[in-house]
Amino acid sequence: MPENNLSTANAETIISITGMHKWFGDFHVLKDIDLEVKQGERIVICGPSGSGKSTLIRCINRLEEHQQGTIVVDGTELTQDLKNIEIIRSEVGMVFQQFNLFPHLTVLENLTLAPIWVRKTPKAEAEEMAMQYLERVKIPEQSKKYPGQLSGGQQQRVAIARSLCMNPRIMLFDEPTSALDPEMIKEVLDVMIELAESGMTMLVVTHEMGFATAVAHRVIFMDGGEIIEANDPDNFFNNPQNDRTKLFLSQILQH
Amino acid sequence: MPLEQKKYPVGAHPDLPPPVSTTGPLAWIKTNLFSSPLNTALTILSLWLLWTIVPPFINWVFLESIWDAADRKDCWAQMPNPREGACWAFIIGSFEFFVYGWYPDTEKWRVNLSFIILIFAIVGVLKEKLPGKKYWLLFAGAFPFIAAWLLLGGFGLKEVETSKIGGILLTVIIGITGISFSLPIGIVLALGRRSKMPALSSVCVIFIEFIRGVPLITLLFVASTMLTYFLPPGSTFDLLMRVLIMVTLFQSAYIAEIVRGGLQGLSQGQYEAADSLGLNYWKAHRLIILPQALKISIPPIVNTFISLFKDTTLVLIIGMMDIVGLGRARLNDPYWLGLAGELYLFIAIFFFICCFSMSRYSINLENKLSTGRRD
């Protein structure tokens, strides 16, 4: 179990979002978002569907474009400048709900593609690194297979390893276990917990409250495009301040 | 008679072979040929049709045919029953003409050499595992230019006018040029059509929709007549070149739409995953998007190639002598007058071999590239 009340007060800020707004057409999805993330901090974002939590993390690596406010990632501001976007994307790893592995490439090729083509790592070195990460997510024996031959849980672990191969400073997880069968959720969460123990900065959109309690420094509750409440897990779950948070928690913790 | 079903303890049921009555040749015949009175009747009708058509055909093609004769009268004289067999001597005697057209005799080695390096180029592109694959591809990319130089001459070779090119040589030139240039142009058009830049995408849309809205014959007529009006007076622009350009443009528009379909078949997640790894537009398309989109598009692309190859015969209408044109010309030759059956069967076999190989290759490629199944 990772150290939960690790002091991040003195750590440097790695993501800084101020006064950020986003619209999809006329629909105001994100409203005046302010968020500071420290190096090594682990944040779990939850909220009802349509609350903008996925959109928020997708703005951080510019899969979605924000229209107002600023997002600074690791000292680089996200603007229209393609160079900046590419720099930020190579520093920020992302894991998707639907895995999004490349089905025409083997597991090993999925992992080495970005290091070889973006980082210009020599092939042998990239493969060696890829095998290390596959060991870490506990599926080195699958390296020659194609994604379509793996189970959902295995695919998601490959997807995590693929992101890690770029040596990102930040990892974003967009509902990583929502598309998995119940018996596979644990194997993915185990890998994420191990990653948390290694000190990675993580932003995780999930409804796995057990995971939040175990590894998060902060839990953020979003609703209607706003950050309603943010607190450490203990206070968040046991002493929620806002009525909407209380309602949400009562709904998801009932069962 | 109900079969005795053996009972096994729960959790210990072994895998059993399927019932005997569903496998084996007799079961196959029963289920496929005689499963109902209607099917039985159809089977008998089909057998009767085959019996009436196949033996006379074999008789005509092989048993009573003549392979060596001076002209058609000689052919018939040699036959036991005059005009009951094919006179293949006609095709054999005209074969060289059908392949080379009016290409000068002394320069025919250049055509042969072109065919040989064409085979190397095709193998270089299609064979997956080859030592030095990169150089093979470079060679294949240079092939159209090498072949153009060999066939047309210049730079030390005697020049040959394009009007001397005909027959299978012309068919192959148009087919290969159309196929090899339309694929890259079509891919670029498809990407352009999906571009976020409005100017670029509308140019591509207009081009594609215009070409697709016009029959190939019309474009060929434009190539043969109207283009000269647009060119500066006195400039000559070779007819073959104009036809090649038109055929390639025509084909590209169709390929573009097929590739666009393939691109749309990919999930947004593939683009997002490529983006999130820091791959830029070109790298994402080259490494992630196009390999998958083209894989989905193989059957319709090959289908278009096959129909293009057959459509090359349309150049006959604007006076170019492809294999069909030369054959028809030879039919008017007094020595071989009226041997249409032999001629068209020969042409059919030629096209069938070409198109069937393309089709088989595409099936082979699809199987090789299928990675999606869990085993």
Short mmCIF file of N, CA and C in Angstrom, two decimals, chain A residues 58 61 63 86 89-90 92 94 96 100-105 113-114 117-118 120 146 148-151 162-163 166, chain B residues 267-281 283 286-289 291-292 295 371-375:
data_model
loop_
_atom_site.label_atom_id
_atom_site.label_comp_id
_atom_site.label_asym_id
_atom_site.label_seq_id
_atom_site.Cartn_x
_atom_site.Cartn_y
_atom_site.Cartn_z
N ARG A 58 -8.78 14.86 -20.97
CA ARG A 58 -8.44 14.86 -22.39
C ARG A 58 -7.95 16.24 -22.85
N ASN A 61 -3.87 16.56 -22.52
CA ASN A 61 -2.96 16.22 -23.62
C ASN A 61 -3.55 16.64 -24.98
N LEU A 63 -6.29 16.17 -26.52
CA LEU A 63 -7.21 15.40 -27.37
C LEU A 63 -8.47 16.22 -27.55
N GLU A 86 3.06 18.49 -29.34
CA GLU A 86 3.82 17.24 -29.46
C GLU A 86 4.72 17.01 -28.26
N ARG A 89 2.48 15.91 -25.42
CA ARG A 89 1.97 14.55 -25.59
C ARG A 89 3.03 13.50 -25.32
N SER A 90 4.28 13.82 -25.65
CA SER A 90 5.31 12.80 -25.40
C SER A 90 5.66 12.73 -23.92
N VAL A 92 3.15 13.04 -21.57
CA VAL A 92 1.93 12.64 -20.88
C VAL A 92 1.42 11.34 -21.49
N MET A 94 -1.38 8.22 -21.82
CA MET A 94 -2.82 8.12 -21.60
C MET A 94 -3.30 6.69 -21.80
N PHE A 96 -6.86 4.45 -22.20
CA PHE A 96 -8.24 4.69 -22.58
C PHE A 96 -9.16 3.58 -22.08
N ASN A 100 -7.62 0.87 -27.07
CA ASN A 100 -7.06 1.48 -28.29
C ASN A 100 -5.66 1.01 -28.62
N LEU A 101 -5.43 -0.29 -28.46
CA LEU A 101 -4.17 -0.84 -28.97
C LEU A 101 -4.24 -0.85 -30.49
N PHE A 102 -3.09 -0.94 -31.14
CA PHE A 102 -3.07 -0.97 -32.60
C PHE A 102 -3.21 -2.43 -33.05
N PRO A 103 -4.35 -2.80 -33.62
CA PRO A 103 -4.62 -4.22 -33.84
C PRO A 103 -3.74 -4.87 -34.91
N HIS A 104 -3.11 -4.03 -35.78
CA HIS A 104 -2.31 -4.62 -36.86
C HIS A 104 -0.88 -4.86 -36.43
N LEU A 105 -0.53 -4.48 -35.20
CA LEU A 105 0.84 -4.66 -34.71
C LEU A 105 0.84 -5.63 -33.54
N LEU A 113 6.69 1.22 -30.95
CA LEU A 113 6.42 2.15 -32.05
C LEU A 113 6.74 3.60 -31.70
N ALA A 114 6.15 4.09 -30.62
CA ALA A 114 6.37 5.50 -30.28
C ALA A 114 7.82 5.79 -29.86
N TRP A 117 9.75 5.94 -33.20
CA TRP A 117 9.42 6.97 -34.18
C TRP A 117 9.36 8.37 -33.60
N VAL A 118 9.07 8.47 -32.29
CA VAL A 118 9.00 9.81 -31.69
C VAL A 118 10.29 10.13 -30.94
N LYS A 120 13.12 8.39 -31.27
CA LYS A 120 14.29 7.96 -32.06
C LYS A 120 15.18 6.99 -31.29
N TYR A 146 -0.92 -10.74 -31.16
CA TYR A 146 -1.62 -9.53 -31.58
C TYR A 146 -2.69 -9.20 -30.52
N GLY A 148 -5.75 -8.61 -30.62
CA GLY A 148 -7.01 -9.33 -30.73
C GLY A 148 -6.98 -10.71 -30.10
N GLN A 149 -5.78 -11.21 -29.79
CA GLN A 149 -5.68 -12.54 -29.20
C GLN A 149 -5.63 -12.49 -27.67
N LEU A 150 -5.68 -11.28 -27.11
CA LEU A 150 -5.57 -11.14 -25.65
C LEU A 150 -6.93 -10.85 -25.03
N SER A 151 -7.04 -11.14 -23.73
CA SER A 151 -8.26 -10.77 -23.01
C SER A 151 -8.27 -9.27 -22.75
N ARG A 162 2.43 0.34 -22.90
CA ARG A 162 2.72 1.14 -24.10
C ARG A 162 2.94 2.61 -23.73
N SER A 163 2.09 3.13 -22.84
CA SER A 163 2.28 4.52 -22.42
C SER A 163 3.57 4.68 -21.64
N MET A 166 7.13 5.43 -23.17
CA MET A 166 7.55 6.78 -23.54
C MET A 166 8.15 7.52 -22.34
N SER B 267 -11.86 3.22 -35.70
CA SER B 267 -12.45 3.95 -34.59
C SER B 267 -11.63 5.19 -34.29
N GLN B 268 -12.32 6.20 -33.73
CA GLN B 268 -11.65 7.43 -33.34
C GLN B 268 -10.51 7.13 -32.36
N GLY B 269 -10.69 6.06 -31.60
CA GLY B 269 -9.69 5.69 -30.61
C GLY B 269 -8.31 5.46 -31.19
N GLN B 270 -8.25 4.97 -32.43
CA GLN B 270 -6.95 4.74 -33.05
C GLN B 270 -6.22 6.06 -33.28
N TYR B 271 -6.96 7.07 -33.74
CA TYR B 271 -6.36 8.40 -33.93
C TYR B 271 -5.91 8.96 -32.58
N GLU B 272 -6.79 8.79 -31.56
CA GLU B 272 -6.47 9.36 -30.25
C GLU B 272 -5.26 8.68 -29.63
N ALA B 273 -5.19 7.34 -29.80
CA ALA B 273 -4.05 6.63 -29.23
C ALA B 273 -2.76 7.10 -29.90
N ALA B 274 -2.80 7.26 -31.23
CA ALA B 274 -1.61 7.74 -31.95
C ALA B 274 -1.24 9.14 -31.48
N ASP B 275 -2.26 10.02 -31.37
CA ASP B 275 -2.00 11.38 -30.89
C ASP B 275 -1.39 11.36 -29.49
N SER B 276 -1.99 10.54 -28.61
CA SER B 276 -1.56 10.60 -27.22
C SER B 276 -0.13 10.10 -27.06
N LEU B 277 0.36 9.34 -28.03
CA LEU B 277 1.75 8.87 -27.96
C LEU B 277 2.71 9.89 -28.56
N GLY B 278 2.18 10.99 -29.08
CA GLY B 278 3.06 12.03 -29.61
C GLY B 278 3.40 11.85 -31.09
N LEU B 279 2.71 10.94 -31.78
CA LEU B 279 2.96 10.78 -33.22
C LEU B 279 2.31 11.95 -33.97
N ASN B 280 3.03 12.53 -34.91
CA ASN B 280 2.42 13.63 -35.66
C ASN B 280 1.53 13.06 -36.77
N TYR B 281 0.87 13.98 -37.51
CA TYR B 281 -0.11 13.56 -38.52
C TYR B 281 0.44 12.51 -39.48
N LYS B 283 3.23 10.61 -39.34
CA LYS B 283 3.65 9.34 -38.74
C LYS B 283 2.43 8.52 -38.33
N ARG B 286 0.97 7.06 -41.50
CA ARG B 286 1.80 6.06 -42.14
C ARG B 286 1.86 4.77 -41.33
N LEU B 287 1.96 4.90 -40.00
CA LEU B 287 2.21 3.72 -39.18
C LEU B 287 0.95 3.09 -38.62
N ILE B 288 -0.06 3.91 -38.36
CA ILE B 288 -1.24 3.39 -37.65
C ILE B 288 -2.48 3.37 -38.56
N ILE B 289 -2.78 4.52 -39.14
CA ILE B 289 -4.08 4.67 -39.78
C ILE B 289 -4.12 3.97 -41.14
N PRO B 291 -2.14 1.67 -42.68
CA PRO B 291 -2.04 0.21 -42.77
C PRO B 291 -3.37 -0.47 -42.46
N GLN B 292 -4.10 0.06 -41.48
CA GLN B 292 -5.37 -0.56 -41.14
C GLN B 292 -6.45 -0.24 -42.17
N LYS B 295 -5.92 -2.19 -45.30
CA LYS B 295 -6.23 -3.60 -45.11
C LYS B 295 -7.73 -3.84 -45.27
N THR B 371 -5.32 -10.35 -38.35
CA THR B 371 -4.70 -10.57 -37.05
C THR B 371 -5.73 -10.46 -35.94
N GLY B 372 -6.98 -10.19 -36.34
CA GLY B 372 -7.97 -9.84 -35.33
C GLY B 372 -8.55 -11.02 -34.56
N ARG B 373 -8.39 -12.25 -35.09
CA ARG B 373 -9.08 -13.36 -34.46
C ARG B 373 -8.36 -13.87 -33.23
N ARG B 374 -9.13 -14.24 -32.25
CA ARG B 374 -8.54 -14.92 -31.09
C ARG B 374 -8.46 -16.38 -31.42
N ASP B 375 -7.32 -17.01 -31.10
CA ASP B 375 -7.29 -18.45 -31.35
C ASP B 375 -7.15 -19.24 -30.07
#
